[in-house]
Every structure is written in C-alpha cells, then in structure tokens.
mmCIF file of C-alpha atoms in Angstrom:
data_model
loop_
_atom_site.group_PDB
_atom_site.id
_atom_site.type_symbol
_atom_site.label_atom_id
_atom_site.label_comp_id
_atom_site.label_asym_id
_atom_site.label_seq_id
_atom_site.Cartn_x
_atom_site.Cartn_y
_atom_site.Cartn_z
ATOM 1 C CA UNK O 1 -8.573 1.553 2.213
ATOM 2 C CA UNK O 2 -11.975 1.166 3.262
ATOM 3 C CA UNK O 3 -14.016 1.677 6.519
ATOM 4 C CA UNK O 4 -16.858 -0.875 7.131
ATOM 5 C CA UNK O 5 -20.011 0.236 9.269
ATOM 6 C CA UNK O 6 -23.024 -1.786 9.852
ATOM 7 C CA UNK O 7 -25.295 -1.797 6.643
ATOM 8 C CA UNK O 8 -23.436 0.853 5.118
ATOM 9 C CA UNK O 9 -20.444 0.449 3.321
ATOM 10 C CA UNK O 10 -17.646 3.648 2.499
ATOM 11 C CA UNK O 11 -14.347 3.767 0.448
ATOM 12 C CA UNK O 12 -11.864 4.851 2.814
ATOM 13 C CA UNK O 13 -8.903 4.368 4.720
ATOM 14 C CA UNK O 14 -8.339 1.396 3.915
ATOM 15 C CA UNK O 15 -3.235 -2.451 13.041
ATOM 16 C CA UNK O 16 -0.166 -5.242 19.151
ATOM 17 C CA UNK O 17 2.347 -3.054 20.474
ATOM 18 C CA UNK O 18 5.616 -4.043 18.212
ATOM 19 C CA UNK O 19 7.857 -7.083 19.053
ATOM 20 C CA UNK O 20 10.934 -5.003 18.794
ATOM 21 C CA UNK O 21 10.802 -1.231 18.910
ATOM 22 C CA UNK O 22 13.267 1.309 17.768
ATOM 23 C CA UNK O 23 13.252 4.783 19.547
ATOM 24 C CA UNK O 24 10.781 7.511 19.098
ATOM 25 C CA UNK O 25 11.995 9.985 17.195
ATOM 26 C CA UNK O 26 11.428 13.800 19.291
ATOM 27 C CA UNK O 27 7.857 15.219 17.675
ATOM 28 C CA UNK O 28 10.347 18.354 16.651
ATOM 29 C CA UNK O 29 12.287 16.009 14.657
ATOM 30 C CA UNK O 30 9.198 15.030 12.312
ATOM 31 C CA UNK O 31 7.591 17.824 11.491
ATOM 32 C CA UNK O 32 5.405 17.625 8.434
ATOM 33 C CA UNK O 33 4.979 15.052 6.243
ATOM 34 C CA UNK O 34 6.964 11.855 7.761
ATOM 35 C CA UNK O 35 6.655 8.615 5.811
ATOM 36 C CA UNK O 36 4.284 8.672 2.846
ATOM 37 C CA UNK O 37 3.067 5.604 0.706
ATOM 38 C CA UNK O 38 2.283 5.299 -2.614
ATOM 39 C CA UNK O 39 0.446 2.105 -2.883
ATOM 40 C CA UNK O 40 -1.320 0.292 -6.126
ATOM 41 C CA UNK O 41 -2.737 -2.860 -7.432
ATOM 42 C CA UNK O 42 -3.949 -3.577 -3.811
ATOM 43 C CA UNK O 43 -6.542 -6.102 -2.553
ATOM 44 C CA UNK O 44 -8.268 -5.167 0.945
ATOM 45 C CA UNK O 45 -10.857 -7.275 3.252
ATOM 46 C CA UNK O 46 -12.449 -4.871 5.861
ATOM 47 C CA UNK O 47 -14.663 -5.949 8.629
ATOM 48 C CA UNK O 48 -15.873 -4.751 11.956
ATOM 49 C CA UNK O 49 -14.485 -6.372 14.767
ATOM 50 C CA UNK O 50 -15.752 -5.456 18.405
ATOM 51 C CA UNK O 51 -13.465 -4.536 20.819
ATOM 52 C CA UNK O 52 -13.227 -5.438 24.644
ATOM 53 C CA UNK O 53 -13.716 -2.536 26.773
ATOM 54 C CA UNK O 54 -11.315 -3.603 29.080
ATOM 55 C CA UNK O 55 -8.790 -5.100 27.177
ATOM 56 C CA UNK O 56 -8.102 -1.912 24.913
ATOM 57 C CA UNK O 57 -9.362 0.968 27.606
ATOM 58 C CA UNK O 58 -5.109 0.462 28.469
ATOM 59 C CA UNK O 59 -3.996 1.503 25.686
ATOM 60 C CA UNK O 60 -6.442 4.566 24.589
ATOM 61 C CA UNK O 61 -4.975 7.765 26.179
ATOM 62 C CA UNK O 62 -6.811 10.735 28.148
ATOM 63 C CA UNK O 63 -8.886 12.619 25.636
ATOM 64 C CA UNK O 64 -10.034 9.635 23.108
ATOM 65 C CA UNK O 65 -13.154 8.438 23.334
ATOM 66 C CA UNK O 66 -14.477 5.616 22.182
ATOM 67 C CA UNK O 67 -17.834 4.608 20.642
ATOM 68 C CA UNK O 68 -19.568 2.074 22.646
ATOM 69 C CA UNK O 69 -20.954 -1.101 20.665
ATOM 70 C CA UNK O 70 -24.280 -3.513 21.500
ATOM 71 C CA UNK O 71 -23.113 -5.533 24.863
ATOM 72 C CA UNK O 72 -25.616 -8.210 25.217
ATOM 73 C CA UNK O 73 -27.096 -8.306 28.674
ATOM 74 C CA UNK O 74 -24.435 -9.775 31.673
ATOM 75 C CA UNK O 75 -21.532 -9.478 28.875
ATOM 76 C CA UNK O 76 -18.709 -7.423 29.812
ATOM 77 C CA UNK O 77 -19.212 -3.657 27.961
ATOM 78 C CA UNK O 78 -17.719 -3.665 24.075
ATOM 79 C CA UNK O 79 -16.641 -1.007 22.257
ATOM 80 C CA UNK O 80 -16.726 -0.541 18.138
ATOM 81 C CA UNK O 81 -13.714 -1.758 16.233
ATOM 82 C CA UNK O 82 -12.471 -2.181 12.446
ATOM 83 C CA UNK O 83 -10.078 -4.716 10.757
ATOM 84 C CA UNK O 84 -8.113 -4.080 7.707
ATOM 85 C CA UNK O 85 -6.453 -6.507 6.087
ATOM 86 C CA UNK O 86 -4.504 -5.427 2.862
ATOM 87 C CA UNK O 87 -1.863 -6.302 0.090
ATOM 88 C CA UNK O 88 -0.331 -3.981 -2.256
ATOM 89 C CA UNK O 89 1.208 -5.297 -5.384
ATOM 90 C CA UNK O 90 3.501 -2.191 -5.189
ATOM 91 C CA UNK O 91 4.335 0.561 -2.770
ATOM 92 C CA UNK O 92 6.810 3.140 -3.262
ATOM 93 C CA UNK O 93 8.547 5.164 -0.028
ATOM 94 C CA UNK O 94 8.880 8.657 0.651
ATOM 95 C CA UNK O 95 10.689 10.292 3.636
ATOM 96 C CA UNK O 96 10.028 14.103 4.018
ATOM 97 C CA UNK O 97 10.190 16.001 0.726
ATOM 98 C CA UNK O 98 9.477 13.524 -1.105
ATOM 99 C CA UNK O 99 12.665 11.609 -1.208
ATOM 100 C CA UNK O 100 12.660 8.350 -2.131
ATOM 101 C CA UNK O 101 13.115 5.357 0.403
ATOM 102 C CA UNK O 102 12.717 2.778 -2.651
ATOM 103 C CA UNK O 103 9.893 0.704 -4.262
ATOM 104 C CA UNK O 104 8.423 -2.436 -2.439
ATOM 105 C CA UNK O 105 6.619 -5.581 -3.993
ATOM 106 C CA UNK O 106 3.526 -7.434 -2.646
ATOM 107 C CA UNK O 107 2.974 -5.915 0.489
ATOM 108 C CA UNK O 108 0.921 -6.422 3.250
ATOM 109 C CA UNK O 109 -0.539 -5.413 6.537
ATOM 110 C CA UNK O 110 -3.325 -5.620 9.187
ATOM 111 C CA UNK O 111 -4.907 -2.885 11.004
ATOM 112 C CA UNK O 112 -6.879 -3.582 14.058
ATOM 113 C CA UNK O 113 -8.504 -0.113 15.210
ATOM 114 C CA UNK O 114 -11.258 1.755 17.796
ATOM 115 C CA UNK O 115 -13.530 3.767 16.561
ATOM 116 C CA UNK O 116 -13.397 7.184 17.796
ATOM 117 C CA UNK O 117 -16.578 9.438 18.915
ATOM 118 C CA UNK O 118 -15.444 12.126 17.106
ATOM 119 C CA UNK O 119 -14.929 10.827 13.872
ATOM 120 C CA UNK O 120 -11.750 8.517 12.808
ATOM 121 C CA UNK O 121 -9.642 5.248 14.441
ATOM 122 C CA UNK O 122 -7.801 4.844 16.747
ATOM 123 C CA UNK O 123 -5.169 2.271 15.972
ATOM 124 C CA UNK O 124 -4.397 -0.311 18.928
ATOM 125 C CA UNK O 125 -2.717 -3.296 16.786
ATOM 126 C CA UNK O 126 -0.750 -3.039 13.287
ATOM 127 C CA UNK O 127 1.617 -5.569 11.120
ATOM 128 C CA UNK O 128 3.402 -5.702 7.998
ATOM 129 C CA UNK O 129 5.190 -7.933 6.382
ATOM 130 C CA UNK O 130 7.316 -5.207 4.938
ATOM 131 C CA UNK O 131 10.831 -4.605 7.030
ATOM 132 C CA UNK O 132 11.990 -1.115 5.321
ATOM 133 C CA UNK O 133 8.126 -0.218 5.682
ATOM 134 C CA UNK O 134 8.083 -1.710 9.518
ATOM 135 C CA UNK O 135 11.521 0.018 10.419
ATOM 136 C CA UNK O 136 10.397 3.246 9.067
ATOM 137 C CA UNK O 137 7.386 3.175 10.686
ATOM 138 C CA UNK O 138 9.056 2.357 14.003
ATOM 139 C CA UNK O 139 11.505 5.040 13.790
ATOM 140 C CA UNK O 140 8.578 7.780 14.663
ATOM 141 C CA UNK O 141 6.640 5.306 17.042
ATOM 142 C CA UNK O 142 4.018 3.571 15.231
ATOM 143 C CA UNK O 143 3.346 0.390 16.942
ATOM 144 C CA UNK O 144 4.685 -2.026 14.749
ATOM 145 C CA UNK O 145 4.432 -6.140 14.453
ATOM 146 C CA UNK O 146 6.301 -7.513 11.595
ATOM 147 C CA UNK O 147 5.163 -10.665 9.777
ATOM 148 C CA UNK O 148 6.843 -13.340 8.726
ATOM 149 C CA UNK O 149 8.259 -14.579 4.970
ATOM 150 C CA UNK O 150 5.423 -16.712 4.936
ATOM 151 C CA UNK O 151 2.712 -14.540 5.014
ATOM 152 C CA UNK O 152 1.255 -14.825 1.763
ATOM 153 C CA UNK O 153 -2.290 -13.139 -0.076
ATOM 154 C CA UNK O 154 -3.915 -14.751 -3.166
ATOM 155 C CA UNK O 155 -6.762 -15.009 -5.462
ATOM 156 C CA UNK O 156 -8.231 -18.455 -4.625
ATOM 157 C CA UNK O 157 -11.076 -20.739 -5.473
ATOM 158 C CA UNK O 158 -13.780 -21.533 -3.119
ATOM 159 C CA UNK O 159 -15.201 -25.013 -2.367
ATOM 160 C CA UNK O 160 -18.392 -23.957 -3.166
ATOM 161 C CA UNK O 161 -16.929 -22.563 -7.043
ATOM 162 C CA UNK O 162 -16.638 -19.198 -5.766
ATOM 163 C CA UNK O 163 -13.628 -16.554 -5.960
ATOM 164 C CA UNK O 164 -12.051 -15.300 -3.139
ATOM 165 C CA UNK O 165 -8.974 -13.192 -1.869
ATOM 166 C CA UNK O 166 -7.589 -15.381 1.010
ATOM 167 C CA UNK O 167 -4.331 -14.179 3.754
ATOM 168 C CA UNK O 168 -2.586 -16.289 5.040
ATOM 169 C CA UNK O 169 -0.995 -14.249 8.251
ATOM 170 C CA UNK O 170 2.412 -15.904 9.816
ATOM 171 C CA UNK O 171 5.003 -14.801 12.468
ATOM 172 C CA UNK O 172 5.683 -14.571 15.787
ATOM 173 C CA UNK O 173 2.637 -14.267 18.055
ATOM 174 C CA UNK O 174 0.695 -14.876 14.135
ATOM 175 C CA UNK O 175 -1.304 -17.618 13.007
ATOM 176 C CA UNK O 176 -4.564 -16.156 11.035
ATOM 177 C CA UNK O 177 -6.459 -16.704 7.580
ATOM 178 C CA UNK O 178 -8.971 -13.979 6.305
ATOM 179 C CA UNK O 179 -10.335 -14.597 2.824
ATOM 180 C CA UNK O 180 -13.124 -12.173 1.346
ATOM 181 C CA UNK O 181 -15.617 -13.017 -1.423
ATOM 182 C CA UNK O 182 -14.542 -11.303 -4.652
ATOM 183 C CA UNK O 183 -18.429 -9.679 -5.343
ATOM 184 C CA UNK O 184 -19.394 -10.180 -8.865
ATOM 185 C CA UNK O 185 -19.906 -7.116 -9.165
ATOM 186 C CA UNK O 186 -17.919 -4.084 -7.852
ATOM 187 C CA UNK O 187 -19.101 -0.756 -7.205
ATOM 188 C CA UNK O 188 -17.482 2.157 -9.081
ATOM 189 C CA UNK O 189 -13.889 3.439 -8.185
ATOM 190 C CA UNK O 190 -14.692 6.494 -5.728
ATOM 191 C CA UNK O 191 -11.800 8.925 -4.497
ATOM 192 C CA UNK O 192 -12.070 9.501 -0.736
ATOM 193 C CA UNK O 193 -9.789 10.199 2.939
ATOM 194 C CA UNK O 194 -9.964 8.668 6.062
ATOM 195 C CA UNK O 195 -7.489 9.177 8.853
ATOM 196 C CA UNK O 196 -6.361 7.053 12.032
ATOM 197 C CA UNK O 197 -4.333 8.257 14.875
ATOM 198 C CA UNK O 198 -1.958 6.613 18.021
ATOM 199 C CA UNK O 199 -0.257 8.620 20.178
ATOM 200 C CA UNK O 200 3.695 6.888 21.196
ATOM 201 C CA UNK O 201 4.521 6.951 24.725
ATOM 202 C CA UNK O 202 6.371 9.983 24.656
ATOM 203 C CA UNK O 203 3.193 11.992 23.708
ATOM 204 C CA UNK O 204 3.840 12.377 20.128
ATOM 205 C CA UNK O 205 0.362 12.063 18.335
ATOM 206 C CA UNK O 206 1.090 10.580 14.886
ATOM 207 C CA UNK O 207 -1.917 10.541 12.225
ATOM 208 C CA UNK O 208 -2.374 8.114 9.355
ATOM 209 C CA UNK O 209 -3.747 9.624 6.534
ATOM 210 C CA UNK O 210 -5.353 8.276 3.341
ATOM 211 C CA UNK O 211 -6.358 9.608 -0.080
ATOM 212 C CA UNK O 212 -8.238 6.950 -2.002
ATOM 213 C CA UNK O 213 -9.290 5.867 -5.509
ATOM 214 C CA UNK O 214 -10.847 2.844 -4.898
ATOM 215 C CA UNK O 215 -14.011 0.440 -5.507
ATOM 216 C CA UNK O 216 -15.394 -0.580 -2.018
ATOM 217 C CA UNK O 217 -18.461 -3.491 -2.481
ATOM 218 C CA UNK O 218 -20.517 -4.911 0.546
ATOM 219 C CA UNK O 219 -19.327 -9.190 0.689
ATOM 220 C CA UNK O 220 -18.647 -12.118 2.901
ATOM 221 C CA UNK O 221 -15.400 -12.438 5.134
ATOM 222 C CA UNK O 222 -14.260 -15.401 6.911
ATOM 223 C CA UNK O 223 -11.867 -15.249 9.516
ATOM 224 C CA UNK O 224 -9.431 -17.379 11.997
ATOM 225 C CA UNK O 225 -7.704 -15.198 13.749
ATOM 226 C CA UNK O 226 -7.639 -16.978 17.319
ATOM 227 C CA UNK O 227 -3.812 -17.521 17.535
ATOM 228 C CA UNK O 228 -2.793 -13.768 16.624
ATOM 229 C CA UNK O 229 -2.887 -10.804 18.972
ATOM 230 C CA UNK O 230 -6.507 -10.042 17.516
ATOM 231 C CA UNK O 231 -7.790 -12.571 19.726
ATOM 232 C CA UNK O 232 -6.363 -10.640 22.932
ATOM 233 C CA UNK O 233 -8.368 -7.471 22.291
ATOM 234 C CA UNK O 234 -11.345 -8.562 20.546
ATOM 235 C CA UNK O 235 -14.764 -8.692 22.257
ATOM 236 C CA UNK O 236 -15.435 -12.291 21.508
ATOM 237 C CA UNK O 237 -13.206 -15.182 20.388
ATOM 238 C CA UNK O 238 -12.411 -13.631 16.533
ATOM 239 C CA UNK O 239 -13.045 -17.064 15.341
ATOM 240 C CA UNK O 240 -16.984 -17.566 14.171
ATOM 241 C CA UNK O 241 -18.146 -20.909 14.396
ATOM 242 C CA UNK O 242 -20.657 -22.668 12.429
ATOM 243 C CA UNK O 243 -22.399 -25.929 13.877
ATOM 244 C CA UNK O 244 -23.606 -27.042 10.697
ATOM 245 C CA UNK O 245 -20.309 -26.596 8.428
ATOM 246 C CA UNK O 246 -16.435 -26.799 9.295
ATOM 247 C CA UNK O 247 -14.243 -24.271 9.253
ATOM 248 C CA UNK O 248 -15.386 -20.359 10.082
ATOM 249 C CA UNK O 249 -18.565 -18.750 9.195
ATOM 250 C CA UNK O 250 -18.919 -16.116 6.848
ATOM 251 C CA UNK O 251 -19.238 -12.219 8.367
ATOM 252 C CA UNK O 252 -20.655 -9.096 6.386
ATOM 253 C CA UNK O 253 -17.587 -6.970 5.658
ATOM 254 C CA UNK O 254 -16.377 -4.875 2.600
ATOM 255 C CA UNK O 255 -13.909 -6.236 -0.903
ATOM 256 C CA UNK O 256 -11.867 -3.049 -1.840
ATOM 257 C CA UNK O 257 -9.780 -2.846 -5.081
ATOM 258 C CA UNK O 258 -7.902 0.325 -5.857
ATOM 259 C CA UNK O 259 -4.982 2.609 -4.887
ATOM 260 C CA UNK O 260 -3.951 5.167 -2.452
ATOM 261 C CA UNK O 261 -1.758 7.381 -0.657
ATOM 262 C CA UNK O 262 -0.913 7.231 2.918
ATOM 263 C CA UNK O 263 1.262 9.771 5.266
ATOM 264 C CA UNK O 264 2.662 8.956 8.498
ATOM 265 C CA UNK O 265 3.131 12.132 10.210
ATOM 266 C CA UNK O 266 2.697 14.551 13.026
ATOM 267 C CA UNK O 267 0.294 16.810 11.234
ATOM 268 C CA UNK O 268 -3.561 15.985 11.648
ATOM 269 C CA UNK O 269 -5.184 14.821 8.383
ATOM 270 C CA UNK O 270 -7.931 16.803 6.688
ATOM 271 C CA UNK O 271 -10.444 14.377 7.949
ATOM 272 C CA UNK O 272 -8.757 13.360 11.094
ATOM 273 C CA UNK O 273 -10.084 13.711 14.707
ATOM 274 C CA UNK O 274 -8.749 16.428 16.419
#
C-alpha cells in the first residue's frame, strides 16, 4: 500500500460505517494477531483527499488528533485525508495462528482515512468487494461496506493513447470510477510498514498493519466519486471538474505495484500511533 503526501511520494500502507454489522467481538477475545492478509499481484491508486472538519470530527474519538489541511479563507476548516483504492489478484486468509481462512481472487477495496498528528491514519470509511474478507473483518468491528459483483478493476487504454488502471466501484450507497496513469516508468520495489487504526464502539482499538514490497511512482488520478459515501466526508465535492474537457480532471496521486501483508488486530503495529 502506499501513502501519498504533497510532493513527496512513500511506499506504504497501501476505507462509511458498514451497511450491515455483525457484533464486536470482546477485545479479550482477539488478542494478538486477528485477521492477517497475504496479498499479491495488486494494483493500487493513492491520492490525498481533504477531509471536512465537521463531517468526520463525529467519528474521531477523544485522544486522536487530526492534522489540519490549507482552508481557503471563509471555507469551513479541512483536515488532511488519504484514499486508497486497491485490487489484489490474490489474497490468502489467516485467523490467529496462522490458520487458514482460504485463498481469494481479484480483490478489492477502498480506504478513505485522516491523517493523524502523531504519525499514521485514522480510518473513517472502508469497502471490499470481498464477503469472507468483509465478514471477517466485521466480526472484530472494522467498519465495513461491501461492494457489489459489479465492481470491477482493469488495465485500460486512454483516449489520449495512454495506459491506465481504471475501478469501477458499484453497490449500495456506490457509484465511483478512479483510474490512475500507469507511469512509464516505475520506481524500484522498496519494502516498507505503515499502520492505520479505528477504534469500534465498544472501545476496542483495532490497528491495521502493513509490511510492503512494493514500487510506489508519483502519476495522475482521476476520480468520480460524487455518488459514494466519499462525497459525504470529503472537503469539497470529490468530483474535479475541468471547463475545458469532459469528464474529471486529472489529480497528483501515487501508481503502486507490489505485495504485502496486512494484520487486523488489537496489538499496535511497529509503526502505528500510539
């Protein structure tokens, strides 16, 4: 996964409160090690995405804070936030021990985070268009949306001759295309960690952790993401128009190709905020 920041690009982690949520599980009933992923073969668009102060300040708990983002004068105050938007050509499950929960094909899912002031995300909004991954997920408290069948991520041409990775994003309260601009050239495969955090309503903090191997290169993203729950939390419609074209405009985000590891669990991550 990758993290995006303005002008400066790093290989890292790589995102609605669910439709339909299944109980927490008790924090003394996932200790360790929860859920882990191992994904490969996967295709990721990341891209920074201000967040409305107001609209997310709800869901952030006591003791997260937030890093603030440019508010142009008279605009209500912004704060910084990150999408992900990934596919995985395979992902294999692991409950606690490292038992298997089976091997998934072509998966994906969206992230839609906060950055935190003390290093890290906060996760507000995530979907998959995995079920065993969604359900699992669920069962500890992640807030999970799940996609529909018709979600689908592609290598595609542009009009223009170019190559890009497009989504096509589909299910309830989900209407969105992201496509990134495959750079002609990608940076070399790096290993790194990143780690992102939500705390369930019954106080159990859960972390997200990453271990990466990937290639993370500066490139173009367009977006339409007005008719998903993006649009509710976002500092400005997430829909960039250009007068002098149709369709979106482009917006400086980051092409990652790689693999990784991620672990849902109750245990900070090496990197994590505190």
């Amino acid at each position: 996964m990758s993290i995006s920041r303005r002008g400066t690009f790093v290989g890292a982690i790589a995102v609605a409160l669910a439709l339909v949520m299944a109980p927490s599980l008790p924090a003394s009933a996932a200790p360790g090690p929860a859920v882990t992923t191992q994904e490969s073969d996967c295709t990721e668009a990341a891209f920074d995405r201000n967040l409305s102060a107001a609209a997310v300040d709800p869901l952030i708990p006591d003791g997260y804070e937030l890093v603030p983002a440019f508010t142009p004068v008279g605009a209500p105050p912004r704060v910084q936030g990150l999408i992900n938007v990934v596919t995985c050509e395979q992902v294999v499950l692991e409950g606690p021990g490292g038992a298997s929960l089976g091997r998934q094909s072509s998966v994906t899912y969206v992230i839609y985070s906060a950055r935190l002031a003390g290093g890290g995300l906060y996760v507000v909004s995530y979907a998959t268009d995995n079920a065993v991954l969604a359900a699992r997920y669920r069962q500890l408290g992640w807030p999970v949306d799940l996609l529909g069948p018709r979600t689908q991520a592609a290598s595609v041409s542009g009009q223009d001759g170019s190559q890009q990775y497009a989504w096509t994003l589909q299910g309830p309260g989900w209407d969105g295309r992201v496509a990134a601009y495959v750079p002609a050239e990608l940076n070399p495969v790096e290993s790194s960690g990143f780690a992102a955090v939500h705390k369930t309503p019954d106080g159990t903090v859960l972390y997200l952790c990453y271990a990466n191997s990937s290639s993370a290169t500066e490139s173009a993203v367009t977006f339409d993401l007005v008719d998903t729950p993006v649009a509710a939390l976002a500092a400005i419609p997430p829909l960039i128009p250009n007068p002098a074209a149709p369709g979106p405009s482009s917006f400086r985000g980051t092409f990652v190709v790689g693999e990784w590891t991620a672990t849902l669990s109750t245990e900070d991550c090496p990197t994590g905020p505190a």
